Coordinates of N, CA and C in Angstrom, one line a residue:
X13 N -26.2 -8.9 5.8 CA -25.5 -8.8 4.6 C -24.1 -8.2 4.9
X14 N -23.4 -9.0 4.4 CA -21.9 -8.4 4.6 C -21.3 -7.5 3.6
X15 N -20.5 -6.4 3.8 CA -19.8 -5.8 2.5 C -18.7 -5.2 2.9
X16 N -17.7 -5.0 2.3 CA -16.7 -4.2 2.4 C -16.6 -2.9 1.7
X17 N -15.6 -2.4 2.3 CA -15.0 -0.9 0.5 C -14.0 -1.3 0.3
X18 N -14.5 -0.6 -0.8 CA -13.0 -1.0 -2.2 C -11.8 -0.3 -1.4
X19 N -10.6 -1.3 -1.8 CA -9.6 -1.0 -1.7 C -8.9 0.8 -2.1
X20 N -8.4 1.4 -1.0 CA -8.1 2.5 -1.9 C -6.7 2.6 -1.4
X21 N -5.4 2.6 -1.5 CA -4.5 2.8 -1.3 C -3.6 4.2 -2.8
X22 N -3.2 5.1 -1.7 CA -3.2 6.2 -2.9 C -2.1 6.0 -3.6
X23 N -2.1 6.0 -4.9 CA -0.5 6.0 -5.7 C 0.3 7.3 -5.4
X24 N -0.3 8.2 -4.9 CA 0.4 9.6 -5.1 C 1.4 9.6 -3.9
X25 N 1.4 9.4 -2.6 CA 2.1 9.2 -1.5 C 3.3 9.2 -1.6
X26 N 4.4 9.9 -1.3 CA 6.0 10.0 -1.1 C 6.4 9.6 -0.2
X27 N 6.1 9.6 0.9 CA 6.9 9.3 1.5 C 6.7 7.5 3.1
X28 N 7.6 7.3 3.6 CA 7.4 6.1 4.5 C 6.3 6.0 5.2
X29 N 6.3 7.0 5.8 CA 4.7 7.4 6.6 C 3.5 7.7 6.2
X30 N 3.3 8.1 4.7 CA 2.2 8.3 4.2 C 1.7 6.8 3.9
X31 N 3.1 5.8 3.4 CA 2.4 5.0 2.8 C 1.3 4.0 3.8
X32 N 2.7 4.0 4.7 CA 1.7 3.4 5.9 C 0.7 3.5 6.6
X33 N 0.6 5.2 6.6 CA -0.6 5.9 6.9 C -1.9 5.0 6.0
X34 N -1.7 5.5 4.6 CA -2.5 4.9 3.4 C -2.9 3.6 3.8
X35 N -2.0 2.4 4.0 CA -2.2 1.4 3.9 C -3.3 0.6 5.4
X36 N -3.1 1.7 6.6 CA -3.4 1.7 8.3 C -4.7 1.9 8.0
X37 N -5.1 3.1 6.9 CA -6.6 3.5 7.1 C -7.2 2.5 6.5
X38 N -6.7 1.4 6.1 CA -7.7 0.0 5.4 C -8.2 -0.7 6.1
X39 N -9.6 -0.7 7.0 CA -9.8 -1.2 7.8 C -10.7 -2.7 7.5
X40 N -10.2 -4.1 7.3 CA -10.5 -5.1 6.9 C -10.9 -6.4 8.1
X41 N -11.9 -6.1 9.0 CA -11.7 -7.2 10.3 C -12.1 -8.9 9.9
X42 N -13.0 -8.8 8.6 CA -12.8 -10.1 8.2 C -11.5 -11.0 7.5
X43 N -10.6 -9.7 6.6 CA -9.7 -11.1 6.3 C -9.6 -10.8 4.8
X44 N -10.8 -10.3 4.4 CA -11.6 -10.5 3.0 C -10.8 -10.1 1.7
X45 N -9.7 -9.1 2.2 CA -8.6 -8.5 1.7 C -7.0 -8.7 1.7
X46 N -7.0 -9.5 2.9 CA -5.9 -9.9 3.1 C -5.0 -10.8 2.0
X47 N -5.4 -11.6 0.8 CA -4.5 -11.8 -0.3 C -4.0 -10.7 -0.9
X48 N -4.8 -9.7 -1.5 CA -4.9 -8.7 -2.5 C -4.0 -7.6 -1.6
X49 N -3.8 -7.5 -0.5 CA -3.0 -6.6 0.3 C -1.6 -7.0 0.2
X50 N -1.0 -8.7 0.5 CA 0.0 -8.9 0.5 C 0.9 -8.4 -0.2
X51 N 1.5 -8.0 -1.2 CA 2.2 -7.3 -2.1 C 2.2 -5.9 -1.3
X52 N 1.1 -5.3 -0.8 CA 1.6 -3.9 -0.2 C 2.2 -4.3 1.1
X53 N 1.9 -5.6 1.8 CA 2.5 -5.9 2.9 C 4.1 -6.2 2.8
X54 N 4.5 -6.6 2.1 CA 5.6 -7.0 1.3 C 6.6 -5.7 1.5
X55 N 5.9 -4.9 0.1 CA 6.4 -3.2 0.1 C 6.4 -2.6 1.4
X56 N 5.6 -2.7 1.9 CA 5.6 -1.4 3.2 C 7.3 -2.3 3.7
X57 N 7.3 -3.3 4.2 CA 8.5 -4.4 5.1 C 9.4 -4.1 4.4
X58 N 9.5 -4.1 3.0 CA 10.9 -3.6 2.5 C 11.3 -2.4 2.9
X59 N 10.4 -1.3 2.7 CA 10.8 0.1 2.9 C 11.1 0.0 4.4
X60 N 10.4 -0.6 4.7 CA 10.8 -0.2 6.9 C 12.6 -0.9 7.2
X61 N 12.5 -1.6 6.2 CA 14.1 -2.4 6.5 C 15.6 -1.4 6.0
X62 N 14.6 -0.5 5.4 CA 15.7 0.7 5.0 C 16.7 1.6 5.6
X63 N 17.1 1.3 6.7 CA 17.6 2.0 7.4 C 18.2 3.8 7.0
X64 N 18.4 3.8 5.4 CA 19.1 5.0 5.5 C 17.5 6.2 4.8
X65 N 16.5 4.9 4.8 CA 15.3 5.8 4.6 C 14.4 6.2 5.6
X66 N 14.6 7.4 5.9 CA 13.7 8.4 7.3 C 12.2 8.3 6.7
X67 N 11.6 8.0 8.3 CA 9.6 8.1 8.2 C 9.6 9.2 7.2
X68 N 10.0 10.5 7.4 CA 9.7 11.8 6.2 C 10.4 12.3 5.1
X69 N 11.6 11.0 4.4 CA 12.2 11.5 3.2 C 11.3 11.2 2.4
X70 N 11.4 11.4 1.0 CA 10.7 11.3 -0.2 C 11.6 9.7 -0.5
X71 N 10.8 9.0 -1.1 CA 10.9 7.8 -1.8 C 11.6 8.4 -2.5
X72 N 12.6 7.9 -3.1 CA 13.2 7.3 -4.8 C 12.5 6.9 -5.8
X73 N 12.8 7.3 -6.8 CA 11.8 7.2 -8.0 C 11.6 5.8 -8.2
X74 N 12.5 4.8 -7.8 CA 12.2 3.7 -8.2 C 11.6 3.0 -7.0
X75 N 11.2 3.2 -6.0 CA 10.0 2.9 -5.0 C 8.9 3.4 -5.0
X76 N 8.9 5.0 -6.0 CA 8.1 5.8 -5.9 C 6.8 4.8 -7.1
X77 N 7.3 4.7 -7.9 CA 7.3 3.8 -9.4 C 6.5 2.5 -8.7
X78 N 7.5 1.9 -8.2 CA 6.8 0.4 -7.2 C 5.7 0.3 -6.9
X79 N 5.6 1.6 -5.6 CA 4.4 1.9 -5.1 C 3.2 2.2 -5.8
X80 N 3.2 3.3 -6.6 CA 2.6 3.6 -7.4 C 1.8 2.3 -8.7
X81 N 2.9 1.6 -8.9 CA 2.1 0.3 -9.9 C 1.4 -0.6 -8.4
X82 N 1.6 -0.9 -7.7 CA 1.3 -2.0 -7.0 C -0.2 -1.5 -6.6
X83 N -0.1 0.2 -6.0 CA -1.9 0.8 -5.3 C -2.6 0.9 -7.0
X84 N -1.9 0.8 -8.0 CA -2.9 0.8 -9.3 C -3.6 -0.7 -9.8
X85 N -2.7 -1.5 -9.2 CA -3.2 -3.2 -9.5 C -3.8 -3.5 -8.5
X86 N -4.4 -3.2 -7.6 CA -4.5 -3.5 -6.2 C -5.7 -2.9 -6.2
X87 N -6.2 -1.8 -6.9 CA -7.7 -1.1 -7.1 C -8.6 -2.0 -8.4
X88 N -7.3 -2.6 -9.8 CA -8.1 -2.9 -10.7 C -8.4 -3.5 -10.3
X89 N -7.7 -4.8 -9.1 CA -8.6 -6.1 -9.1 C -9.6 -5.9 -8.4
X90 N -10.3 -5.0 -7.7 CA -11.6 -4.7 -6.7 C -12.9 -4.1 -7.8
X91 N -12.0 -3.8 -8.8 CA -13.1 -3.1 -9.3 C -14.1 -3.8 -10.3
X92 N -15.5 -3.8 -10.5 CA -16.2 -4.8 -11.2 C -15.7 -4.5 -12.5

């Protein structure tokens, strides 16, 4: 029997490193998740292209915002 865990990526996270952190502890070796992730894959690659944003500054409210909607849609769709 195969099974995974539910997606948990946390909305609460500030900063570069947490998110990634968040998103690293998802450990998927089949694949099974890999659509439903793309959007955080997306977000994480934006923020890393940021040059004037440091691994430990606080997001901006409007990435904070981003983040935060994208780990909330990203749980509904796992959940029965």
């Amino acid at each position: 029997k195969l099974s995974t865990k539910p997606i948990n990526l946390d909305a609460n996270v500030r900063t570069k490193r947490t998110i990634l952190s968040t998103f690293a502890s998802h450990f998927d070796p089949f694949g099974y998740h890999g659509p439903l992730l793309n959007r955080a894959k997306i977000f994480i690659h934006k923020i890393s292209c940021m040059n004037d944003l440091d691994w430990d500054d606080v997001l901006t409210t409007e990435l904070s915002r981003e983040w935060g909607t994208l780990s909330r849609r990203q749980i509904r769709r796992l959940l029965p």
